[in-house]
mmCIF file of C-alpha atoms and ligand atoms in Angstrom:
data_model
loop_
_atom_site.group_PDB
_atom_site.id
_atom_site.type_symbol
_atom_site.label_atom_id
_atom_site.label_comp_id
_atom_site.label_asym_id
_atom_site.label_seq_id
_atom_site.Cartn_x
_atom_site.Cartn_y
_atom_site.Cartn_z
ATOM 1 C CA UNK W 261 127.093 156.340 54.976
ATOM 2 C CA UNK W 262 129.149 155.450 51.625
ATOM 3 C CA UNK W 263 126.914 157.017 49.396
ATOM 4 C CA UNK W 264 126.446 159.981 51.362
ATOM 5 C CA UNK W 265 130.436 160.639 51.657
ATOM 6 C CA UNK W 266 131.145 160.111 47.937
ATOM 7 C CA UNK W 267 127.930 162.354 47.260
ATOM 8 C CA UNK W 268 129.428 165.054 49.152
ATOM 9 C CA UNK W 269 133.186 164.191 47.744
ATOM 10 C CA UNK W 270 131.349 164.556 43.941
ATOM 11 C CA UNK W 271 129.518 168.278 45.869
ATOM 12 C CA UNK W 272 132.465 169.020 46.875
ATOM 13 C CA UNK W 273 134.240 168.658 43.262
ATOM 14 C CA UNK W 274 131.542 170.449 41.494
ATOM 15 C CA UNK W 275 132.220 173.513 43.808
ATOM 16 C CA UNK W 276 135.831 173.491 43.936
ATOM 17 C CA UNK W 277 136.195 173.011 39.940
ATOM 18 C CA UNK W 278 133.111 175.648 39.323
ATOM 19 C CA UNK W 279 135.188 177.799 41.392
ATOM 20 C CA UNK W 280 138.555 177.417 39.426
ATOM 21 C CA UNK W 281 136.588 177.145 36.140
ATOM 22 C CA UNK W 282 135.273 180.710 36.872
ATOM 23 C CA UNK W 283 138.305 182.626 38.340
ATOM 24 C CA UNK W 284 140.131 181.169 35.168
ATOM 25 C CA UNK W 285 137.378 182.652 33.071
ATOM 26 C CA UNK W 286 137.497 186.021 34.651
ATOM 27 C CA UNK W 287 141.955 185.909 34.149
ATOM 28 C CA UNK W 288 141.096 185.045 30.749
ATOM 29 C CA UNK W 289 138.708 187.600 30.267
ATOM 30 C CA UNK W 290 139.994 190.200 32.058
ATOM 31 C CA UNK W 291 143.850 189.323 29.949
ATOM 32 C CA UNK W 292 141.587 190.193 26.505
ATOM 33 C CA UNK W 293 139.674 192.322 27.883
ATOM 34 C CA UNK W 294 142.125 194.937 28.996
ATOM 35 C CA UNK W 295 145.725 193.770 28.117
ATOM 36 C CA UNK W 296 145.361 192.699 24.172
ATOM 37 C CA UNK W 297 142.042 194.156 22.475
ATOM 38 C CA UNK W 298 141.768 197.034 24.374
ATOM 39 C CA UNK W 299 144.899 198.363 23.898
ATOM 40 C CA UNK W 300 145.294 200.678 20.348
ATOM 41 C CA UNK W 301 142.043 201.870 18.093
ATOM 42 C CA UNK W 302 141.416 204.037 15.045
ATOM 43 C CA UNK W 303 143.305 207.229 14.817
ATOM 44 C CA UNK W 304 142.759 210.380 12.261
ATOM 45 C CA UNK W 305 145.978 212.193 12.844
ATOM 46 C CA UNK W 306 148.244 214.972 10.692
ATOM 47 C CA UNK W 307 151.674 214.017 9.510
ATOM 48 C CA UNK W 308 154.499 216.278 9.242
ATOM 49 C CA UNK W 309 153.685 217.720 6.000
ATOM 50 C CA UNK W 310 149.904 218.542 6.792
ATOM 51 C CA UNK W 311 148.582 215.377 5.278
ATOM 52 C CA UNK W 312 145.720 213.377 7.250
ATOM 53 C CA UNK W 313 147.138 209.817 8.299
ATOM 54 C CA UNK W 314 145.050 207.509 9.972
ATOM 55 C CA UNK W 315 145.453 203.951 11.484
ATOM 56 C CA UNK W 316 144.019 202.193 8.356
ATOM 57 C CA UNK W 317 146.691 203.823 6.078
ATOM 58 C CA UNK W 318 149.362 202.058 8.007
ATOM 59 C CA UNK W 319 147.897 198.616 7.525
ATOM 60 C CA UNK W 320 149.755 195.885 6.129
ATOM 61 C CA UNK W 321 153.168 197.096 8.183
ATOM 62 C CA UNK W 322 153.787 196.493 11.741
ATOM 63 C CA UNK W 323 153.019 199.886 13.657
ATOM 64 C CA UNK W 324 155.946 200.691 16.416
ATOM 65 C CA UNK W 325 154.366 203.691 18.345
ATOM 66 C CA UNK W 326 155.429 205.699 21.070
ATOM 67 C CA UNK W 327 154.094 208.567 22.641
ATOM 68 C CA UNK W 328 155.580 211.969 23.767
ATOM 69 C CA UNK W 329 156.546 215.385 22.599
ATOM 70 C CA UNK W 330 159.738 217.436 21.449
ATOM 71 C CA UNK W 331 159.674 219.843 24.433
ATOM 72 C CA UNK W 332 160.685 216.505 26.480
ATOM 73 C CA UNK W 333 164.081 217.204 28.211
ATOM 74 C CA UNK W 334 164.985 213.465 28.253
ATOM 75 C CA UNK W 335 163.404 210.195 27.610
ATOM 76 C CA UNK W 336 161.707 211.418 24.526
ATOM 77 C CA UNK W 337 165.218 212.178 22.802
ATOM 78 C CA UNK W 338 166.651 208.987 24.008
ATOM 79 C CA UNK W 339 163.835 206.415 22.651
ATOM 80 C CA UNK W 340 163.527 208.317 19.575
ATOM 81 C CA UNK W 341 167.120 208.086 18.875
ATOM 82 C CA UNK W 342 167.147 204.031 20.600
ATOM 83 C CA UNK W 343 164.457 203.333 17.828
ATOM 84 C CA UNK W 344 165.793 205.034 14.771
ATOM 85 C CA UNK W 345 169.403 202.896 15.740
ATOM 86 C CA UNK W 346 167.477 199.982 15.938
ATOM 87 C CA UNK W 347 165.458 200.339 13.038
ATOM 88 C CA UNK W 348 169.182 200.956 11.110
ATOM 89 C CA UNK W 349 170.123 197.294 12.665
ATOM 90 C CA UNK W 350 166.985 195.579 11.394
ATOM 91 C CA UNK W 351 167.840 196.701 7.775
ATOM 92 C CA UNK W 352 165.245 194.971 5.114
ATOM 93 C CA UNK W 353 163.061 193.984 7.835
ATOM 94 C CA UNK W 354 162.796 198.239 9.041
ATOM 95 C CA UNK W 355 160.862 198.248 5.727
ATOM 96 C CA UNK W 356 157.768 196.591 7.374
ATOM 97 C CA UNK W 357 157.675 198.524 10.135
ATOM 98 C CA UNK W 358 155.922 201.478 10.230
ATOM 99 C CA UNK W 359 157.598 203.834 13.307
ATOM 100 C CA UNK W 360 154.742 206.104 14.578
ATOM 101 C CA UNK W 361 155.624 209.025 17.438
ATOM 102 C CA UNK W 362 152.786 211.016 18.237
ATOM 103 C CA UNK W 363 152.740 213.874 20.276
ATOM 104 C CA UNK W 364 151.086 214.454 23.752
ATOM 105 C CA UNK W 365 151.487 218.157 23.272
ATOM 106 C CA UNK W 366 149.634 218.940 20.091
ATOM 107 C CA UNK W 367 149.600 222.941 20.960
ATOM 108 C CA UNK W 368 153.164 223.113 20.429
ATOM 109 C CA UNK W 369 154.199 220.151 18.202
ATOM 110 C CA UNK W 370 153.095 221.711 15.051
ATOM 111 C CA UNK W 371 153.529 219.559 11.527
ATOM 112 C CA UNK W 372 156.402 221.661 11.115
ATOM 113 C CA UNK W 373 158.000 220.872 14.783
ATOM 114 C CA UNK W 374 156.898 216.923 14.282
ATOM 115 C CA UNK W 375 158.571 217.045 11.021
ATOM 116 C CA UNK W 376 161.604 218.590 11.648
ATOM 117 C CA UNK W 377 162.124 216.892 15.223
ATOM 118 C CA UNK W 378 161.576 213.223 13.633
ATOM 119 C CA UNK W 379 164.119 214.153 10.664
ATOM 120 C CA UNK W 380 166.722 214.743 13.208
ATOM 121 C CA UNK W 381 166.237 211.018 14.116
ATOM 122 C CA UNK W 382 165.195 208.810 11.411
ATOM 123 C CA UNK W 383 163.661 210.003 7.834
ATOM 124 C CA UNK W 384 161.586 207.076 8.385
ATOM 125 C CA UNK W 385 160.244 207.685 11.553
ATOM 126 C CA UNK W 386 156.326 209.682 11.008
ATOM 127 C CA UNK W 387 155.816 212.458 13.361
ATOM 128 C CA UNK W 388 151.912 212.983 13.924
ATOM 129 C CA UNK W 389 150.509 215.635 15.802
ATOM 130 C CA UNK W 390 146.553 217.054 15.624
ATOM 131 C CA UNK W 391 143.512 218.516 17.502
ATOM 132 C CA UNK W 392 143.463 218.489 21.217
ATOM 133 C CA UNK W 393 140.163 216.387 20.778
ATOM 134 C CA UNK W 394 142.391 214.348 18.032
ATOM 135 C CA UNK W 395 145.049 213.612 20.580
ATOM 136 C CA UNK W 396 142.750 212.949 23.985
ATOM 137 C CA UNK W 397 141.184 210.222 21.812
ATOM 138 C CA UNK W 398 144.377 208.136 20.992
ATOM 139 C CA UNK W 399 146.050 208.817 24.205
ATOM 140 C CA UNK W 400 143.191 207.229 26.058
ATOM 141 C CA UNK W 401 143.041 204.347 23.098
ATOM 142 C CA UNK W 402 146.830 203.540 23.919
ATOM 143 C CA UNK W 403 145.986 204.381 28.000
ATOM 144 C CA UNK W 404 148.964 206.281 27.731
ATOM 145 C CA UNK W 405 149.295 208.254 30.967
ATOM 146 C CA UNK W 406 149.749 212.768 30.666
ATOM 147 C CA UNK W 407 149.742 215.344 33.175
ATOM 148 C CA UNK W 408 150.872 218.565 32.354
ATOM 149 C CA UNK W 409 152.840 220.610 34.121
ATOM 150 C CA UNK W 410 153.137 224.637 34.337
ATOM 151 C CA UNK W 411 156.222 226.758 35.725
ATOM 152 C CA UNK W 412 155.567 228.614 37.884
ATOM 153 C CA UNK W 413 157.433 231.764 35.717
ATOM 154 C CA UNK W 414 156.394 231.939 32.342
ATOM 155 C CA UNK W 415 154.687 230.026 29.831
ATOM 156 C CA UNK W 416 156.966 227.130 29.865
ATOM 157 C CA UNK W 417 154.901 223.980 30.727
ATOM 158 C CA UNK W 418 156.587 220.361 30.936
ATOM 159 C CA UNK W 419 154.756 216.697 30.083
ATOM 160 C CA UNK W 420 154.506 214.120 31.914
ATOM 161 C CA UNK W 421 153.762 210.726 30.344
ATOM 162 C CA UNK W 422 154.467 206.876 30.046
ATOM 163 C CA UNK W 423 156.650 205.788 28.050
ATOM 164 C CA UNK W 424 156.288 202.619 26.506
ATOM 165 C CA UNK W 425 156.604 201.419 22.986
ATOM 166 C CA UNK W 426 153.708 199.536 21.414
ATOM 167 C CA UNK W 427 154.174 197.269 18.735
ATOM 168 C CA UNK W 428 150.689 196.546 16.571
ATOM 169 C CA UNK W 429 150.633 194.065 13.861
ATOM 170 C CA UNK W 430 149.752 194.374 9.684
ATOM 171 C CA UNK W 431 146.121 194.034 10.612
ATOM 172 C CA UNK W 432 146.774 196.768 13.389
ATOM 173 C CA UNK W 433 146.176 194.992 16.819
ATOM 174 C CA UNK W 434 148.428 195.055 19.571
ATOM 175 C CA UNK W 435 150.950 192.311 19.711
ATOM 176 C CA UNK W 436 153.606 193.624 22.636
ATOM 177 C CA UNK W 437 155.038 196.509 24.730
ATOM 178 C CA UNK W 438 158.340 197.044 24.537
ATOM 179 C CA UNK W 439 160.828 198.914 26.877
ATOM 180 C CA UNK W 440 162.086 202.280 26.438
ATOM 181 C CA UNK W 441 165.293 202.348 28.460
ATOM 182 C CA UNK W 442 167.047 200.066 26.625
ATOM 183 C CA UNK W 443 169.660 200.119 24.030
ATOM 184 C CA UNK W 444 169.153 200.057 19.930
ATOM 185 C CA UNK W 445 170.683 196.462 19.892
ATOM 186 C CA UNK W 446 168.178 195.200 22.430
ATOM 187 C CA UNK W 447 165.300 196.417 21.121
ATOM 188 C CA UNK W 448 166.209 195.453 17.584
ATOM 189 C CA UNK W 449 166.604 192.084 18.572
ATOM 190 C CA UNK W 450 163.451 192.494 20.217
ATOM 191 C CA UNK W 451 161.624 193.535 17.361
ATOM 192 C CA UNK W 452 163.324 190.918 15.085
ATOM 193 C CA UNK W 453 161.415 188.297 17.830
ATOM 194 C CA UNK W 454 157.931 189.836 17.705
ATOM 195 C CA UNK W 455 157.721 190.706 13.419
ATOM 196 C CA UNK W 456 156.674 186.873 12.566
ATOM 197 C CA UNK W 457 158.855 185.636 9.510
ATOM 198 C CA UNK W 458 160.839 188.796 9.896
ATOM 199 C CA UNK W 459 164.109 187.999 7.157
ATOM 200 C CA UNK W 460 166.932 190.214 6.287
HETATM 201 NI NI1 NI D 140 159.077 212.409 26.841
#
């Protein structure tokens, strides 16, 4: 009777701590899977001056990208401008950091609009637009979220799309999203966190 208890106590054990074992496996997993690796990829993009940039170009810096166009009536304008602050706060450390905004709306963020929208912000901030095929393929890389939206008079069309700021590191994997609606002092201070032996 002994034997048979502690037999089915030891059962018991296996099944329960098989059971953890493997739901822990599948968090763990499921957290590499589709939170870290997953998130960023290679890119073959055009900067603002017609020149091909791709992901392996900005090696060696951090990457801070974010996603949008310059049609956007709102949050666009206010990141942009939140990140070119806080890049201005971070002095010497700014310099490795790469900023990255890449359009969602390649058909009417030219070079020419990238470039001269970006300028407005930060000279240091790379504006990279490119094919619709171009675009599709880093959106989905970065699951960044867009939906188009037509007027109903005219050509006018508005973008919808998430807006969240993904920091990659020198050897260009994702290390951490960062907020949006926040202010350049916060997400300096953020930045100065996540950019490992950051001095200034
Ligand atoms: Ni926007």
């Amino acid at each position: 009777m002994k034997r048979w208890r502690s037999t089915l106590l030891a059962v018991g054990a296996v099944v329960v701590l098989g059971g953890i074992g493997a739901v822990a496996w599948r968090q763990l997993s499921e957290h590499a899977g589709n939170a870290l690796t997953a998130i960023g990829g290679p890119f073959s993009l055009t900067d603002g001056q017609g020149h091909t940039v791709t992901d392996r170009d900005l090696r060696g810096r951090y990457m801070l990208v974010y996603f949008g166009y310059t049609f956007c009536p709102d949050v666009c304008p206010t990141t942009l401008a939140a990140m070119a602050g806080a890049l201005e706060k971070l002095g010497k450390t700014a310099d490795r950091i790469a900023p990255v905004f890449i359009t969602v709306d390649p058909s009417r963020d030219t070079p020419k609009v990238m470039h001269d929208y970006v300028a407005a912000f930060s000279p240091r901030i790379i504006g990279l637009t490119g094919t619709p095929e171009q675009i599709t393929q880093v959106t989905r890389e970065y699951r960044v979220y867009v939906a188009s939206h037509r007027s109903r008079e005219g050509g006018n069309y508005t973008v919808d799309h998430s807006s969240i700021l993904y920091l990659m590191g020198p050897d260009g994997r994702f290390i951490a999203p960062l907020r949006t609606d926040t202010t350049a002092d916060q997400m300096a201070g953020e930045l100065v966190k996540l950019v490992s032996g950051a001095s200034s």
